[in-house]
Short mmCIF file of C-alpha atoms in Angstrom, two decimals:
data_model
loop_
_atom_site.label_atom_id
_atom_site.label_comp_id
_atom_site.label_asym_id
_atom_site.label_seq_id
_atom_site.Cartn_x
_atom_site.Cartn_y
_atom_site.Cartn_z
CA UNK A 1 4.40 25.27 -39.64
CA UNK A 2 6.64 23.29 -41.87
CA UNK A 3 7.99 24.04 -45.48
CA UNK A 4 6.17 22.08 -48.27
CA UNK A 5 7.70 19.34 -50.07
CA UNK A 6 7.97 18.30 -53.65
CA UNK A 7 9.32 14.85 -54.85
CA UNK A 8 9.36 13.58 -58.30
CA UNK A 9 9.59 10.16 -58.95
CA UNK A 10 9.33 7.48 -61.89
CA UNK A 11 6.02 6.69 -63.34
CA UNK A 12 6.45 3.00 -62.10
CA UNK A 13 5.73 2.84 -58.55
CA UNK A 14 4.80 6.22 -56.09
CA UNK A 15 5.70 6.86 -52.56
CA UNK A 16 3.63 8.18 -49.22
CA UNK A 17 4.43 9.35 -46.39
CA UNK A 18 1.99 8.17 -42.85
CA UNK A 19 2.52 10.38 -39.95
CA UNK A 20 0.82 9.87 -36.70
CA UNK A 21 -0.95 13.24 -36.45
CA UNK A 22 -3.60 15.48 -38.79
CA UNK A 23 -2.70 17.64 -41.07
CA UNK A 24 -4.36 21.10 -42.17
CA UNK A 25 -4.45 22.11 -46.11
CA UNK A 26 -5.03 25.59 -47.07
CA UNK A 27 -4.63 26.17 -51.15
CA UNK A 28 -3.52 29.84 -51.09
CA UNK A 29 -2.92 30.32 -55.00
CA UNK A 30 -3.86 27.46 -57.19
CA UNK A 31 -4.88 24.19 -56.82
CA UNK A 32 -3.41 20.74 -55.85
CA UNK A 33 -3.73 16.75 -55.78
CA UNK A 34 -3.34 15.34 -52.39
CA UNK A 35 -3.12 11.48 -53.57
CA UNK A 36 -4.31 9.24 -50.33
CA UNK A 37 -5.21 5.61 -49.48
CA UNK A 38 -8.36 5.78 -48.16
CA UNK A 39 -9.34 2.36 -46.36
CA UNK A 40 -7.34 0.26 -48.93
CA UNK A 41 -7.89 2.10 -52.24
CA UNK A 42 -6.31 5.15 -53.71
CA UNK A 43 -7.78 8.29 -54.02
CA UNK A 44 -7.47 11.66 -55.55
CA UNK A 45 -8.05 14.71 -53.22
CA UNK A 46 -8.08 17.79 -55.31
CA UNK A 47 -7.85 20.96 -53.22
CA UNK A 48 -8.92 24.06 -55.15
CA UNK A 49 -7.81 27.52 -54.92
CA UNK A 50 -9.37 28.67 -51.42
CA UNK A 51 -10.17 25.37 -50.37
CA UNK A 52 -9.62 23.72 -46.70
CA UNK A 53 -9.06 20.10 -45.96
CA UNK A 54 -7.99 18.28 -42.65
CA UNK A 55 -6.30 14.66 -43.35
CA UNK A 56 -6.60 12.68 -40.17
CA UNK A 57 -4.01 10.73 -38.82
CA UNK A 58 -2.63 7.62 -39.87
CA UNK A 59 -3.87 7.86 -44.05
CA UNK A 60 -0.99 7.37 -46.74
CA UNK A 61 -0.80 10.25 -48.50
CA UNK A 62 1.42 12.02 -51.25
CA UNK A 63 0.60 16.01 -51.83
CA UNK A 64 1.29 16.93 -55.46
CA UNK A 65 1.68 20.10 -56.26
CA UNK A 66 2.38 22.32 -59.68
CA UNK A 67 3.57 25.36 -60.75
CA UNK A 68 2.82 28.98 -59.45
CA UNK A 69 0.78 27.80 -56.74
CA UNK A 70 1.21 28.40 -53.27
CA UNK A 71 -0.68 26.25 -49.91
CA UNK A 72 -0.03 25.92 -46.25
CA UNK A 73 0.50 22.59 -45.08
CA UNK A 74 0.39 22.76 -41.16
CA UNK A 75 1.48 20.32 -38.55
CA UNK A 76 2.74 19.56 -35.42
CA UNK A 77 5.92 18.95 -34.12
CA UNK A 78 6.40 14.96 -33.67
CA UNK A 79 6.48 13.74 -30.02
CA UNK A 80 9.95 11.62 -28.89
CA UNK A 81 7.68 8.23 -29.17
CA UNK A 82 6.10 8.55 -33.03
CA UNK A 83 7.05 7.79 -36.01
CA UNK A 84 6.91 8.33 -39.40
CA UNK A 85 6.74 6.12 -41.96
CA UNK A 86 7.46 6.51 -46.23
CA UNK A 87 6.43 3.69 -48.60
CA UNK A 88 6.66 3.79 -52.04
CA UNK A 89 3.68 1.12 -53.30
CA UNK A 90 3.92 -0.66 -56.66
CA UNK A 91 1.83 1.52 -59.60
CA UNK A 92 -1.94 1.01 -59.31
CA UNK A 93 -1.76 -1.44 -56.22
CA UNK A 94 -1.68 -0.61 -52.53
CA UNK A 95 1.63 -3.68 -52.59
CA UNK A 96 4.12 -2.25 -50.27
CA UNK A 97 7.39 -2.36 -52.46
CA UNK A 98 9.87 -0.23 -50.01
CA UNK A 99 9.41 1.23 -46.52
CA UNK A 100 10.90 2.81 -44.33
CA UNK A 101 9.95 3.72 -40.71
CA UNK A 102 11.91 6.46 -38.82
CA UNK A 103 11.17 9.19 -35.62
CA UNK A 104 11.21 12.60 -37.96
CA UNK A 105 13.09 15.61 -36.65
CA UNK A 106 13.68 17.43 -40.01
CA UNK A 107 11.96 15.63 -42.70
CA UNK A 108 14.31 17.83 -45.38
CA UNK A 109 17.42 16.31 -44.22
CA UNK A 110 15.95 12.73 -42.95
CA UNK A 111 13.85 12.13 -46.87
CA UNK A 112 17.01 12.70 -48.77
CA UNK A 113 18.96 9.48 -47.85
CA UNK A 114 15.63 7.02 -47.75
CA UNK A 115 14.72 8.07 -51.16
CA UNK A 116 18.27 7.57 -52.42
CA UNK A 117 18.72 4.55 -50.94
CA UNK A 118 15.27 3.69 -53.22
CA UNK A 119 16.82 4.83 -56.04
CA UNK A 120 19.55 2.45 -55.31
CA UNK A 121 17.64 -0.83 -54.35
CA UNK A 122 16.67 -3.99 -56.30
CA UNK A 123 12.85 -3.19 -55.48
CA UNK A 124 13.58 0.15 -57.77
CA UNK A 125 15.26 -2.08 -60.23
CA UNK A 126 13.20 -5.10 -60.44
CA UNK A 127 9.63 -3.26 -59.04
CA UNK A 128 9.31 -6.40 -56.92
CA UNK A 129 9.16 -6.36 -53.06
CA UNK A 130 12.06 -7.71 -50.90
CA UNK A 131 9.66 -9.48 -47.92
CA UNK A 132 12.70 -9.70 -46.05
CA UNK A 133 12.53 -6.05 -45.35
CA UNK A 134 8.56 -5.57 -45.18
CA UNK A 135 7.64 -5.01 -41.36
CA UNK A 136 5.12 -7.91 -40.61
CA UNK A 137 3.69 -5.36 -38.11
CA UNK A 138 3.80 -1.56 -38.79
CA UNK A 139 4.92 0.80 -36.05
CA UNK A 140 0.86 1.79 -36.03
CA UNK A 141 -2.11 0.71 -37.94
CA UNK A 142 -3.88 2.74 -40.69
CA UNK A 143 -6.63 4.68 -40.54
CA UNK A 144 -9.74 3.13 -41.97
CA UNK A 145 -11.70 6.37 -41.77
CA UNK A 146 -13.49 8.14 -44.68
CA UNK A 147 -12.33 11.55 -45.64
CA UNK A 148 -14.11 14.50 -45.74
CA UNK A 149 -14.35 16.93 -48.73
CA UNK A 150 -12.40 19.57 -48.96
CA UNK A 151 -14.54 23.13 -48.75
CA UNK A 152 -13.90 26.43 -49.64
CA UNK A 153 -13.38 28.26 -46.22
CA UNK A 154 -14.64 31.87 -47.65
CA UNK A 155 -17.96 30.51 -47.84
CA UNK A 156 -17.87 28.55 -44.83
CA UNK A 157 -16.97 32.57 -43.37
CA UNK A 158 -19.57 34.05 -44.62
CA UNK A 159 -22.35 31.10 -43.96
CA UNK A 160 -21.24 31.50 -40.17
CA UNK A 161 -20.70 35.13 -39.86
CA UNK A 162 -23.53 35.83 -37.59
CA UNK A 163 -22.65 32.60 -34.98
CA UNK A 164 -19.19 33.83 -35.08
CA UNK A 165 -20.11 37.49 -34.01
CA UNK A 166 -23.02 35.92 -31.37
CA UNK A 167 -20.65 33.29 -29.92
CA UNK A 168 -17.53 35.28 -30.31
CA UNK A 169 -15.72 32.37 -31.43
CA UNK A 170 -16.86 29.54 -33.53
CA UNK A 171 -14.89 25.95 -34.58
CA UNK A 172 -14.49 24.90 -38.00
CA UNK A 173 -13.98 20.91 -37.63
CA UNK A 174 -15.43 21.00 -34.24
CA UNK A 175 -13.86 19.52 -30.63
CA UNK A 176 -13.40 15.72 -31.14
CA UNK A 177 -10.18 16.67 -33.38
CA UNK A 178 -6.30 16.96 -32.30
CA UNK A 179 -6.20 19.99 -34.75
CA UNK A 180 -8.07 23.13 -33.21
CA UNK A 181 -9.31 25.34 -35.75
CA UNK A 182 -11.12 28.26 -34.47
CA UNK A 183 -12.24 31.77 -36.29
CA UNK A 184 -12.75 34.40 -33.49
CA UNK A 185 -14.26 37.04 -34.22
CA UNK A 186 -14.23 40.56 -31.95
CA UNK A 187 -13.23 40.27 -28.11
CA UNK A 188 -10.60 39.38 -25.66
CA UNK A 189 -8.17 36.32 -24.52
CA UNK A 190 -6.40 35.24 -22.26
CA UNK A 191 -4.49 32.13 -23.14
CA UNK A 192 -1.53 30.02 -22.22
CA UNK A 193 -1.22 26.73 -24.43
CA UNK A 194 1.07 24.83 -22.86
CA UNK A 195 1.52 21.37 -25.21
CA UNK A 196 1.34 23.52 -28.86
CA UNK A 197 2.51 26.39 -30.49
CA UNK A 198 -0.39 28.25 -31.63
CA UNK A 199 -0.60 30.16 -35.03
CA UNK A 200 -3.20 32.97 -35.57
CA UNK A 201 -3.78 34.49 -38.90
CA UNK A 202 -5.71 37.70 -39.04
CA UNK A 203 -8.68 37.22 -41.84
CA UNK A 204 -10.12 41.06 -41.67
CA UNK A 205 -9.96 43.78 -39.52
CA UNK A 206 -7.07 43.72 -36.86
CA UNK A 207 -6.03 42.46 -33.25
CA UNK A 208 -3.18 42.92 -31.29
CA UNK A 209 -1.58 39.94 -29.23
CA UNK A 210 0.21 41.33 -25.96
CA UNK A 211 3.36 38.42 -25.04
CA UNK A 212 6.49 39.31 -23.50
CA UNK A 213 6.09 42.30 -22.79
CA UNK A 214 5.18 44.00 -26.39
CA UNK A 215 2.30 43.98 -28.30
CA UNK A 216 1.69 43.20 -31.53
CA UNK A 217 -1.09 45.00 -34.13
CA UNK A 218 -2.42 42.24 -36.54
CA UNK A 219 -3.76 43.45 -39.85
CA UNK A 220 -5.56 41.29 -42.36
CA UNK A 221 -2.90 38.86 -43.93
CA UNK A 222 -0.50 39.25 -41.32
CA UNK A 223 -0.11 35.97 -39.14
CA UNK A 224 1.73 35.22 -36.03
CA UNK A 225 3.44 32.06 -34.18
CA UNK A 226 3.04 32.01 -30.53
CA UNK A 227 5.27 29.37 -28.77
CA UNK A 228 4.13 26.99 -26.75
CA UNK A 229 4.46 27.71 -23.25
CA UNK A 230 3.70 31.24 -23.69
CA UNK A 231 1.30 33.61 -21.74
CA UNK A 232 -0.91 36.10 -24.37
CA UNK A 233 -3.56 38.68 -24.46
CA UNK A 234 -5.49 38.69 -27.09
CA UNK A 235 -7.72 41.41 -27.89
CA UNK A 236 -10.00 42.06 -31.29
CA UNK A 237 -11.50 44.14 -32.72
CA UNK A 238 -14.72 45.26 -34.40
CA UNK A 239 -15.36 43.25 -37.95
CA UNK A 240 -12.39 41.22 -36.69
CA UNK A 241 -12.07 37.50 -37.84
CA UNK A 242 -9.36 35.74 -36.73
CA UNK A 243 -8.47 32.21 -37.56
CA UNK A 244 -6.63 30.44 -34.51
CA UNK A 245 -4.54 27.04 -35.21
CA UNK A 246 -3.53 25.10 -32.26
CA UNK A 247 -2.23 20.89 -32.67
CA UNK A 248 -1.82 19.75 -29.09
CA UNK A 249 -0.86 15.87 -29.24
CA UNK A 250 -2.82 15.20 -25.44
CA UNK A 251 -6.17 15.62 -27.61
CA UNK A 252 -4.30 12.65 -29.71
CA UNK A 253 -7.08 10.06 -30.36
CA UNK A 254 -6.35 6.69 -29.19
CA UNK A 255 -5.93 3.76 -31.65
CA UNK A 256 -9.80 2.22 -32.67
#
């Protein structure tokens, strides 16, 4: 899980960051603008209140978000070969007119400098490119893929509550994605993820997860982070749903 961001910036010119992995949306409280290039033009994804929305890999984007609301952003940690890259694009084009590309440990600390140095260049003074410092090839190409819509996942709940309880289990987005998003509904598990944390969040009803020797009672709202490498039981119960998260990069989809 990592911390949500918020930049402001001029009116001029607007940055995005391109990161080599999906990314889950949940809009908790509120709504949002998740501001995307989508296969050369811009776009405006507006995530309502309740809403779900997977980006795929590889798409500019720039979340925007406002007052007194509240989202989950998830995503995975970065492997030792990726990178992430930030442009900021001259206004109303898709003109590259600052980037910068850079292996991400802690975005917090790692954006700070970047976007001061920004602040601080000719291109922020002039709005005119330097080509001198535009890569002629980027560190990966973008994604040319169409988006899907965002969709409000308490209706996709209760349009699949009967598969859910029949299969047991049932995936939202489902298996030709990085991003495993799964609601389970009452049963047992036995699991052991070894390339990605997994994060369960307990819709209704409860569960407990055995790990380590303790066990843990899951009521609705709670949610829990189970480490990668980590041996669980899992068991649910009646009128349980159960939404499961798992981002293991060896389900990574090679480069069309």
């Amino acid at each position: 899980m990592v911390p949500m961001r918020q930049k402001f910036i001029p009116n001029m010119d607007f940055d995005m960051e391109s990161y080599q992995f999906q990314m889950l949306f949940y809009q908790v409280e509120g709504d949002m603008c998740l501001k995307i290039i989508e296969n050369g033009n811009h776009k405006d994804i507006f995530i309502r209140e309740g809403e779900m929305f997977l980006l795929p890999a590889r798409i500019p984007h720039s979340p925007q978000r406002y007052t007194n609301t509240v989202g989950l952003v998830i995503e995975r940690k970065r492997l030792k070969t990726e990178t992430d890259g930030l442009r900021y694009y001259v206004e109303e084009s898709t003109d590259v007119l600052f980037e910068r590309w850079f292996h991400c440990e802690d975005l917090g600390v790692q954006l700070t400098p970047i976007i001061q140095e920004f602040f601080s260049s000719s291109q922020y003074r002039t709005g005119k490119p330097n080509p001198d410092e535009l890569l002629k090839v980027t560190p990966f190409p973008l994604n040319a893929t169409a988006v899907m819509d965002p969709f409000s996942f308490q209706d996709w709940l209760n349009d699949h509550r009967k598969e859910i309880n029949q299969k047991k289990s049932l995936s939202i987005f489902g298996d030709n994605f990085e991003t495993q998003a799964v609601v389970h509904g009452p049963g047992v598990s036995e699991g052991n993820q070894k390339n990605a944390d997994i994060w369960i969040w307990q819709l209704e009803s409860t569960s407990a997860v055995a790990m380590d020797g303790k066990t843990l009672t899951l009521t609705a709202g709670d949610s829990l982070l189970i480490p990668a490498q980590s041996t669980y039981h899992w068991k649910r119960s009646e009128g349980c749903l159960a939404l499961y998260i798992a981002q293991d990069p060896t389900r990574k989809r090679p480069y069309a």
